Tab-separated table of C-alpha atoms and ligand atoms in Angstrom:
chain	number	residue	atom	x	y	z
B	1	UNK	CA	0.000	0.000	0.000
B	2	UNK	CA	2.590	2.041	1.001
B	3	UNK	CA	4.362	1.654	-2.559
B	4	UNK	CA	0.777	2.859	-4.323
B	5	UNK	CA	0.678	5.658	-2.289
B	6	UNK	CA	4.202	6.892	-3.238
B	7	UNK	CA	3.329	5.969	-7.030
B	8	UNK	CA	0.685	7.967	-6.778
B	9	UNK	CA	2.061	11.065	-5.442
B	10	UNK	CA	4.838	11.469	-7.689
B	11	UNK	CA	2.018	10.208	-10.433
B	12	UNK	CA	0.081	13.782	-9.414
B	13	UNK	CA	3.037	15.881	-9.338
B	14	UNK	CA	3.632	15.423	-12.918
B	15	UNK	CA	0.062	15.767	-13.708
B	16	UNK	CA	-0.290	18.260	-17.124
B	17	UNK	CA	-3.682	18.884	-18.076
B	18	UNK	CA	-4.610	21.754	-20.565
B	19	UNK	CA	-8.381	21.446	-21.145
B	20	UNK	CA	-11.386	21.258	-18.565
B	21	UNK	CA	-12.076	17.711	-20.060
B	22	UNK	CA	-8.684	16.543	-19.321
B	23	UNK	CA	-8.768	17.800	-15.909
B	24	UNK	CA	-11.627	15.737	-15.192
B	25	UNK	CA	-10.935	12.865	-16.153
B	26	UNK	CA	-7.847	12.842	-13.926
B	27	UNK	CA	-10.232	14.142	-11.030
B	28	UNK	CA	-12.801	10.827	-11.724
B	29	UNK	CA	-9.427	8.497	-11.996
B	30	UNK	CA	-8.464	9.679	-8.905
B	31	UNK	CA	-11.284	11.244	-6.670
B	32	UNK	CA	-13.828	9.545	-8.203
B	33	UNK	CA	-16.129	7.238	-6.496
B	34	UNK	CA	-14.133	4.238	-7.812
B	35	UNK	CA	-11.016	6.482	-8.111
B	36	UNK	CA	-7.536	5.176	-6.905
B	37	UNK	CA	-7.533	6.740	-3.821
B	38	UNK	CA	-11.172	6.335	-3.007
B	39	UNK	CA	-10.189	2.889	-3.158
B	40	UNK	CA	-7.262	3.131	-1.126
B	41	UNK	CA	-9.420	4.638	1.821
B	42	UNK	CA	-11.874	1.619	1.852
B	43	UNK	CA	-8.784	-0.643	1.459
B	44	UNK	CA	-7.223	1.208	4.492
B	45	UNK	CA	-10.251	-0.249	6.861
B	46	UNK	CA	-8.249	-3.321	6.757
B	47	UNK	CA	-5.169	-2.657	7.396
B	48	UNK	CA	-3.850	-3.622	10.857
B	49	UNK	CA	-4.262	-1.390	13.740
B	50	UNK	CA	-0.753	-0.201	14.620
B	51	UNK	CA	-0.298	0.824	11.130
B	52	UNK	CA	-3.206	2.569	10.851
B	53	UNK	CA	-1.732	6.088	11.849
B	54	UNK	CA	0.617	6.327	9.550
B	55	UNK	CA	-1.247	4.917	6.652
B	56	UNK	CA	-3.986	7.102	7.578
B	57	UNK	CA	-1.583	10.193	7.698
B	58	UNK	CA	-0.151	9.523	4.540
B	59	UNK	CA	-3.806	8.859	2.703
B	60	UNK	CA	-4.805	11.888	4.045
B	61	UNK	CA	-1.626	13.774	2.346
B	62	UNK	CA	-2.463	11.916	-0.803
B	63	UNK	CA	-5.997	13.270	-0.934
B	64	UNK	CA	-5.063	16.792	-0.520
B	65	UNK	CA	-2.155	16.566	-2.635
B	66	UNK	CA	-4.384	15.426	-5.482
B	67	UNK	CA	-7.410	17.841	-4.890
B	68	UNK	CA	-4.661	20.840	-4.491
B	69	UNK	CA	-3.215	19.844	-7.836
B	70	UNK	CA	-6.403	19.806	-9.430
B	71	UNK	CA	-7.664	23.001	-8.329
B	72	UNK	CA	-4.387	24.750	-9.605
B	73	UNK	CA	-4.759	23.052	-12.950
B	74	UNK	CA	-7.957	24.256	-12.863
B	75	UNK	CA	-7.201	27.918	-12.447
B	76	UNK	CA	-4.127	27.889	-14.907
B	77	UNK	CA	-6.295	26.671	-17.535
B	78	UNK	CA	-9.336	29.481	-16.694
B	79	UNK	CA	-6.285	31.671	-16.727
B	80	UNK	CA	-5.470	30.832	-20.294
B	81	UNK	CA	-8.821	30.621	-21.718
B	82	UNK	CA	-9.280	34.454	-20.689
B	83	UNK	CA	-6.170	35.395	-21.716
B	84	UNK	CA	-6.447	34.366	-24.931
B	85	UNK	CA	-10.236	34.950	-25.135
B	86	UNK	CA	-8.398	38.871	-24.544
B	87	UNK	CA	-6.223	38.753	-28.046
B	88	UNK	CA	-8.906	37.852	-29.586
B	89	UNK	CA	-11.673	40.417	-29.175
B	90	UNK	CA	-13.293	40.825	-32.282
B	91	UNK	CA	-14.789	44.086	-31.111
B	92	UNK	CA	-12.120	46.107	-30.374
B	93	UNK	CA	-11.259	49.075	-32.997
B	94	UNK	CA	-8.140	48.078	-35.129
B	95	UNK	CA	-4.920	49.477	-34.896
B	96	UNK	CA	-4.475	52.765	-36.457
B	97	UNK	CA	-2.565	52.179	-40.259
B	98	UNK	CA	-0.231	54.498	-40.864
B	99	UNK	CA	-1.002	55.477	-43.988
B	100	UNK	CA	1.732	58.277	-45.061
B	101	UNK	CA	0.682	61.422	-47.494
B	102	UNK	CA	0.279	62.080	-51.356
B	103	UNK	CA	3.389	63.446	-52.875
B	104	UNK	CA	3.105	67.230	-53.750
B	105	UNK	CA	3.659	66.414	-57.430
B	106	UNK	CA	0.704	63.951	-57.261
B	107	UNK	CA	-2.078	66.228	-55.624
B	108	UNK	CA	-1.094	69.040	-57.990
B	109	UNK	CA	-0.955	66.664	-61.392
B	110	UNK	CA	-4.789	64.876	-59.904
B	111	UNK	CA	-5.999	68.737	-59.734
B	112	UNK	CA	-4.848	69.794	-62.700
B	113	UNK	CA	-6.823	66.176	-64.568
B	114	UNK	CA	-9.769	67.006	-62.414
B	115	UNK	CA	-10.409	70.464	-63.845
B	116	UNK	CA	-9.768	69.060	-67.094
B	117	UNK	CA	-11.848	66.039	-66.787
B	118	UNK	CA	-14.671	68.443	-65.543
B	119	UNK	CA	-14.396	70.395	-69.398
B	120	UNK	CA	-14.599	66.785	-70.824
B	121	UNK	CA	-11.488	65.722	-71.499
B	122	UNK	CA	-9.903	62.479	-71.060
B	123	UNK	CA	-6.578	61.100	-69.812
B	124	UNK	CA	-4.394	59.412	-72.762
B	125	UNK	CA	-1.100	58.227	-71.320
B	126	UNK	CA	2.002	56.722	-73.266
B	127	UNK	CA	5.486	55.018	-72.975
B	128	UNK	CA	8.300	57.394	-71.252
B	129	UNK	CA	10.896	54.937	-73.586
B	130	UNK	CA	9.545	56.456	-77.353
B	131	UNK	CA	10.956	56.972	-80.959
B	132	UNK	CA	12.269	59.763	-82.488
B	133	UNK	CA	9.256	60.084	-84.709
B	134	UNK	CA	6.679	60.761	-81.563
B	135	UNK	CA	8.678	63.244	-79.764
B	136	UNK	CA	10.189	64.903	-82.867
B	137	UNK	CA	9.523	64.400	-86.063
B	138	UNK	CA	5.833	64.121	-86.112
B	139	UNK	CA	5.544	66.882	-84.269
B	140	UNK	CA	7.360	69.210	-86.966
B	141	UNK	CA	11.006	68.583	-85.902
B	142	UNK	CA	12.371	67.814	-88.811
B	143	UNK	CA	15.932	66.459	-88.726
B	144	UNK	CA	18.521	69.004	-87.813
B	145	UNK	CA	16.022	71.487	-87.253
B	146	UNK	CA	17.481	74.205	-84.268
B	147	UNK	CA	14.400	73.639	-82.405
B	148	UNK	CA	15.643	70.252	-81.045
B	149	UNK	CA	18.340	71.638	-79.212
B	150	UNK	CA	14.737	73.470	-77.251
B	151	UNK	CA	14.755	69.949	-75.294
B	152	UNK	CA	18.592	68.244	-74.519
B	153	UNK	CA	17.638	64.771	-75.050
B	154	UNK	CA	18.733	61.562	-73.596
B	155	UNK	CA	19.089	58.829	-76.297
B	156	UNK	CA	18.835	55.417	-76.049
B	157	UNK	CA	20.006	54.371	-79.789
B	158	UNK	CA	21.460	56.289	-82.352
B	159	UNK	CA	20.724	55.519	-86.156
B	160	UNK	CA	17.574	56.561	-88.351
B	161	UNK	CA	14.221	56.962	-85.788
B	162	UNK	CA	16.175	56.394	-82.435
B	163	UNK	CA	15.023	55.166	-79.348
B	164	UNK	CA	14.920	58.179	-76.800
B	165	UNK	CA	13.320	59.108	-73.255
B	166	UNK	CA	10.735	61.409	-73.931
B	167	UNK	CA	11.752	64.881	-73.293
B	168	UNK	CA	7.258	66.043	-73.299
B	169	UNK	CA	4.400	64.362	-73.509
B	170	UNK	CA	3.045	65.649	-76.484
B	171	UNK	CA	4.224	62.207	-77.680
B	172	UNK	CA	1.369	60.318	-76.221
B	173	UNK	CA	-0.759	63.386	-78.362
B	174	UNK	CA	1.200	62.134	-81.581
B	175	UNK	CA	0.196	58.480	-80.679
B	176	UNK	CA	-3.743	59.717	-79.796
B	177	UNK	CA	-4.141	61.606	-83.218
B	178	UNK	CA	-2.764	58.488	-84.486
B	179	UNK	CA	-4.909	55.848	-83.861
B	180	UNK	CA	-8.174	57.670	-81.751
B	181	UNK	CA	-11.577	59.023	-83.627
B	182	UNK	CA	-12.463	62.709	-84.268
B	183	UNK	CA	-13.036	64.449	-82.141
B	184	UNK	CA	-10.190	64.191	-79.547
B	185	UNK	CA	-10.334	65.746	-76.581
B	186	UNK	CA	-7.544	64.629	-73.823
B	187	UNK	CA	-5.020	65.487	-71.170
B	188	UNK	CA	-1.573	63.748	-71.455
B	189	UNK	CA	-0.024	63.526	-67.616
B	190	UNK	CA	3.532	61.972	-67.568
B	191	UNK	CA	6.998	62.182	-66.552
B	192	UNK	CA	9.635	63.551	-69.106
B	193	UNK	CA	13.513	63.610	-69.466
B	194	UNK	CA	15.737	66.029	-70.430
B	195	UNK	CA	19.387	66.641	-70.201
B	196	UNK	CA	19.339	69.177	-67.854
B	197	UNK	CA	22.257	69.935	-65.152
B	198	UNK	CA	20.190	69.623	-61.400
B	199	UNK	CA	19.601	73.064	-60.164
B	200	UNK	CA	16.994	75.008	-57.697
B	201	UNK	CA	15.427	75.787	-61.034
B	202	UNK	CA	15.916	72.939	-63.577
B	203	UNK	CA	15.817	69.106	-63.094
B	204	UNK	CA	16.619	66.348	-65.582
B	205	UNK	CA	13.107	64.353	-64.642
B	206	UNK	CA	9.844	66.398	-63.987
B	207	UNK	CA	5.984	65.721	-64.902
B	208	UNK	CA	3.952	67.222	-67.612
B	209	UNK	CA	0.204	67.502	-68.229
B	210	UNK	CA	-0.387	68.548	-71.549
B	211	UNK	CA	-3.769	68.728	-73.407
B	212	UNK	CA	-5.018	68.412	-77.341
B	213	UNK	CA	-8.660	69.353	-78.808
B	214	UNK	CA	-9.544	68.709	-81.951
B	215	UNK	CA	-12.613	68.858	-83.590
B	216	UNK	CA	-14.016	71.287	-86.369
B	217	UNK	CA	-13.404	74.705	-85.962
B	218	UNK	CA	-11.514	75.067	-82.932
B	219	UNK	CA	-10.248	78.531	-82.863
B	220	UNK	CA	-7.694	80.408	-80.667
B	221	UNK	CA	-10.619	81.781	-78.924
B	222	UNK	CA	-11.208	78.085	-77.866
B	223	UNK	CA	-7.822	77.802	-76.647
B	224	UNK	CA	-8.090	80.923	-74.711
B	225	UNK	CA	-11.073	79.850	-73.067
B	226	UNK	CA	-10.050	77.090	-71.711
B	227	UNK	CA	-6.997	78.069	-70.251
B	228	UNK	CA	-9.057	81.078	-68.610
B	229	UNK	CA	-11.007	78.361	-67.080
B	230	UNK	CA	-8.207	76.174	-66.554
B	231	UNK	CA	-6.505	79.110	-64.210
B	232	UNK	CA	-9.377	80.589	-62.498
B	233	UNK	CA	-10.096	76.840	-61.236
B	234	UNK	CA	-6.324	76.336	-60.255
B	235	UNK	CA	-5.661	79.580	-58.835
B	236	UNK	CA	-9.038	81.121	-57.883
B	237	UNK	CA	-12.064	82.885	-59.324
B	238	UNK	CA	-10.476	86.174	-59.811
B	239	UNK	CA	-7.169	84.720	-61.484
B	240	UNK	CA	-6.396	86.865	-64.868
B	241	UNK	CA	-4.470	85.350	-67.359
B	242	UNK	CA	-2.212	87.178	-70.384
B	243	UNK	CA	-0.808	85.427	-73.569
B	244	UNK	CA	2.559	86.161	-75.195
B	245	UNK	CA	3.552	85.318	-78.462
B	246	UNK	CA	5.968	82.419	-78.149
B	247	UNK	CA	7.570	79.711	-80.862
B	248	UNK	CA	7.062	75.504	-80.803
B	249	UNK	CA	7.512	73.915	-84.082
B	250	UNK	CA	4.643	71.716	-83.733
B	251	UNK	CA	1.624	75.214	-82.670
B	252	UNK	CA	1.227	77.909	-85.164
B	253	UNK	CA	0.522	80.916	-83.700
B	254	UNK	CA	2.408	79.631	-80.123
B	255	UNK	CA	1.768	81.137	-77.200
B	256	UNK	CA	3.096	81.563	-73.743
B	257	UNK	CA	1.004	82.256	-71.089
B	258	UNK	CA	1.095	83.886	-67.465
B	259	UNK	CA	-1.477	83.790	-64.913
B	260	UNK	CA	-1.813	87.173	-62.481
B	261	UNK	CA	0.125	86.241	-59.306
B	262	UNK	CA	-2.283	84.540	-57.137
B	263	UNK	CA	0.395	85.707	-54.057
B	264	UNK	CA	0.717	89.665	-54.256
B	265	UNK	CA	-2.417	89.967	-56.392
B	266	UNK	CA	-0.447	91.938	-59.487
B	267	UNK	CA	1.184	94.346	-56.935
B	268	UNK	CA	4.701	92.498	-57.186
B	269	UNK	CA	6.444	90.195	-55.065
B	270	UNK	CA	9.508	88.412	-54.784
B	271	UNK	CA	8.094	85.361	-56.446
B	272	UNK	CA	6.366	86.938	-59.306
B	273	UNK	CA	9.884	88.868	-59.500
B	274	UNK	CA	7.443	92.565	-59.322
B	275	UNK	CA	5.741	91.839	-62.306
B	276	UNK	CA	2.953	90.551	-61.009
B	277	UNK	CA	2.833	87.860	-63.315
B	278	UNK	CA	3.666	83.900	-63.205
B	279	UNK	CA	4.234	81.854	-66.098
B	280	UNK	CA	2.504	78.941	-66.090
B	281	UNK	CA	2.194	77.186	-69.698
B	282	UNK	CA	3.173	77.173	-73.074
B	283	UNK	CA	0.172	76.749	-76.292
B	284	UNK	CA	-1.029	77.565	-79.437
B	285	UNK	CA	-3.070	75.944	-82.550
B	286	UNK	CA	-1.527	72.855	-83.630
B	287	UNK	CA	0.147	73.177	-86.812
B	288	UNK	CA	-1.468	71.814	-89.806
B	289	UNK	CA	1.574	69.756	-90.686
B	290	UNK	CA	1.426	68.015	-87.181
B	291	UNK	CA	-2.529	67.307	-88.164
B	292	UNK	CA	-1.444	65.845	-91.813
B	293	UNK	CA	1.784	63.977	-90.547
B	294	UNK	CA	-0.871	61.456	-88.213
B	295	UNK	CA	-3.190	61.453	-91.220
B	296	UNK	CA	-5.682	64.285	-90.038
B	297	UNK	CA	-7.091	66.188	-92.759
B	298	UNK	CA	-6.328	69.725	-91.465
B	299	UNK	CA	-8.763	71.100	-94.344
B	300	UNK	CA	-11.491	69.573	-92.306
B	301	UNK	CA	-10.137	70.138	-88.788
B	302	UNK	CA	-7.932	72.243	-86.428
B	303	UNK	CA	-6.866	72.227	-82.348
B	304	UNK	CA	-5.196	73.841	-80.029
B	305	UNK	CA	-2.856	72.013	-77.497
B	306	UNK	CA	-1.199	73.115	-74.339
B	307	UNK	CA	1.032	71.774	-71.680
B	308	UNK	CA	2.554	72.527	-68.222
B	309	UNK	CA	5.138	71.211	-65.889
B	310	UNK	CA	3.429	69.851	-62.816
B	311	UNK	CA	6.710	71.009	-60.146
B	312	UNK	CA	6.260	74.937	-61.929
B	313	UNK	CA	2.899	74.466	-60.860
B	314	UNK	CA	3.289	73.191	-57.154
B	315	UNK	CA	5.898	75.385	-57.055
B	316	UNK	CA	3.287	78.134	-57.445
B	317	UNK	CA	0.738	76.964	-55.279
B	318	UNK	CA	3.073	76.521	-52.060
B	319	UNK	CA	5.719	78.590	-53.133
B	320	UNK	CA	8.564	75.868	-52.982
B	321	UNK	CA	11.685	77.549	-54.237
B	322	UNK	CA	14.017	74.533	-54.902
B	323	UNK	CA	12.918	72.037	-57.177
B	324	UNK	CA	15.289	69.385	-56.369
B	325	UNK	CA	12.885	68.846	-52.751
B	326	UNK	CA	10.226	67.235	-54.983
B	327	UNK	CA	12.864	64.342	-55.971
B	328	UNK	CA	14.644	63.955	-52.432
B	329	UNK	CA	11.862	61.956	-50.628
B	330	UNK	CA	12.927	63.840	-47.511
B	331	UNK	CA	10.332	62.731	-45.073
B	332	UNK	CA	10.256	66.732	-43.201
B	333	UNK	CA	8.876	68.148	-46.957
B	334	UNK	CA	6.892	65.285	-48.081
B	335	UNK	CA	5.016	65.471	-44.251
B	336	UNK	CA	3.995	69.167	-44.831
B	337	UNK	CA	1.496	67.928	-47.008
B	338	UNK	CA	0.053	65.293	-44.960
B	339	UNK	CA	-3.502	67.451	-44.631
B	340	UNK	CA	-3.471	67.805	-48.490
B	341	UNK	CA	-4.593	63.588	-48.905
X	401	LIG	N1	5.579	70.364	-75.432
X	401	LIG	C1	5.910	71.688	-74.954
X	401	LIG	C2	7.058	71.591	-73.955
X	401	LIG	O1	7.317	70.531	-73.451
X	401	LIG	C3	4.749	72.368	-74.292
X	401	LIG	C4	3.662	72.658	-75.275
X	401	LIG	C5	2.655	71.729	-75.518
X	401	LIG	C6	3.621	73.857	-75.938
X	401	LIG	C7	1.659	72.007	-76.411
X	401	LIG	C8	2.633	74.143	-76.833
X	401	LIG	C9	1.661	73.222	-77.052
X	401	LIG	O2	7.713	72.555	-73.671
């Protein structure tokens, strides 16, 4: 008996339960009413008389040993089940995502295809890799001609129609009047190239949005129109704009075109230099050659086309005077815009 009760007791001390079910069951093997020790107390009636004490003594220690290590089973697994019943409450809010801010160059290039979309137009995109024929010559560069050295270009290949980075997007316009119906009415957003040394003022990547209507009789008093509407939506109701007569081989009459500073209100400032005016974008009617060269008859039909640099135009709007912080990434400029999402 003796030797039962010591199995026994070292049997409970290594008891490991981890459900309620498991518990017990070890409670009914041992407690129970035909449980070990149950049966060890009705065997104990007939053991002999001296040895009753210390049998009894021991039982007794036996007994409480087991119903102690129950019990603390018992609460460690309760413990657990609430604990993890905790990590898993399905009701609590989630954990905030941090979710970072829009670039600068992004908010300004979405507002600028949000005005336009609101006139109609829609957004044509194209490769940044393109052909000499898109970017130039379709667009009334011929070879040679001056007007390419307007835009220092990164080449890819050399030979006849090389492979370039585009230097404006007025490619993707090539490539629309190319292959869409009459009439044509789009915006052209996109990142360009050119081979420009990295200054405050110049950089050799920025983004364009440029624009192309064409339909029958579109006149320059379209074109004006439109960028009237275009600025007064950018810069505010009582924006004024002014055109200047400018040159691009592929718009005949070009224009240039300045919006009233929206910062000094045409009094003069350091950023509008005193003159109270800020160029924002170059246009004109597109040249009938450019219509004919992607099989437009330019008897039937004319446009106008425009296009801007999206960093001029931040630039503008929050008067950022180096250019270079739009490429940097540092995280104290990017988070000043944080209330712009
Ligand atoms: N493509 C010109 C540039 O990149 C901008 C422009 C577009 C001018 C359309 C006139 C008409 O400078």
């Amino acid at each position: 008996m003796k030797e039962r009760i010591d199995a026994l007791l070292a049997d409970i001390e290594s008891l490991a339960c981890k459900t309620e079910k498991e518990i017990e069951e070890a409670r009914v093997r041992l407690l129970g009413k035909k449980g070990e020790i149950t049966r060890l107390f009705e065997e104990f009636r007939t053991v002999a008389p001296e040895m009753k004490r210390e049998y009894g003594q021991k039982l007794n220690q036996l007994k409480n040993a087991a119903a102690a290590k129950i019990e603390s089973l018992k609460n460690a697994v309760e413990e657990n089940v609430s604990a993890s019943s905790a990590s898993f409450d399905l009701t609590k809010p989630g954990e905030p995502f941090p979710l970072g801010s829009r670039h600068p160059v992004s908010i300004v290039r979405e507002e600028i295809i949000g005005i336009f979309r609101k006139f109609g137009y829609n957004v044509a995109e194209g490769p940044e890799i393109e052909d000499d024929w898109h970017v130039f010559e379709a667009l009334n560069f011929p070879p040679e001609h001056p007007a390419r050295d307007m835009q220092d270009t990164f080449f890819v290949t050399s030979g006849h129609n090389p492979i370039l980075l585009r230097t404006h997007t007025s490619s993707v316009q090539v490539r629309a009047m190319e292959s869409m119906p009459l009439p044509i009415r789009i915006v052209c957003p996109g990142r360009v190239f050119r081979n420009e040394a990295i200054s405050a003022r110049a950089h050799c990547i920025f983004h364009q949005v440029e624009g192309l209507y064409i339909d029958e009789n579109v006149t320059f008093a379209d074109l004006k129109q439109a960028i009237l509407l275009f600025a007064r939506e950018m810069f505010g109701s009582d924006a004024r704009i002014r055109m200047r007569p400018s040159y691009f081989p592929f718009t005949e009459p070009s224009a240039e075109v300045d919006v009233s500073c929206n910062i000094c209100h045409g009094k003069g400032c350091n950023i509008c230099k005193g003159t109270g005016w800020l160029e924002i974008l170059g246009c004109g009617m597109v040249d009938p050659n450019v219509l004919e060269a992607s099989g437009i008859d330019s008897k039937k039909y004319s446009g106008f086309a425009f296009g801007m640099g999206v960093e001029r135009i931040a630039m503008l709007k929050w008067q950022v005077k180096d250019l270079r912080n739009y490429f940097e990434n540092d995280l104290r400029f990017l988070r000043e815009f944080e209330t712009s999402i």
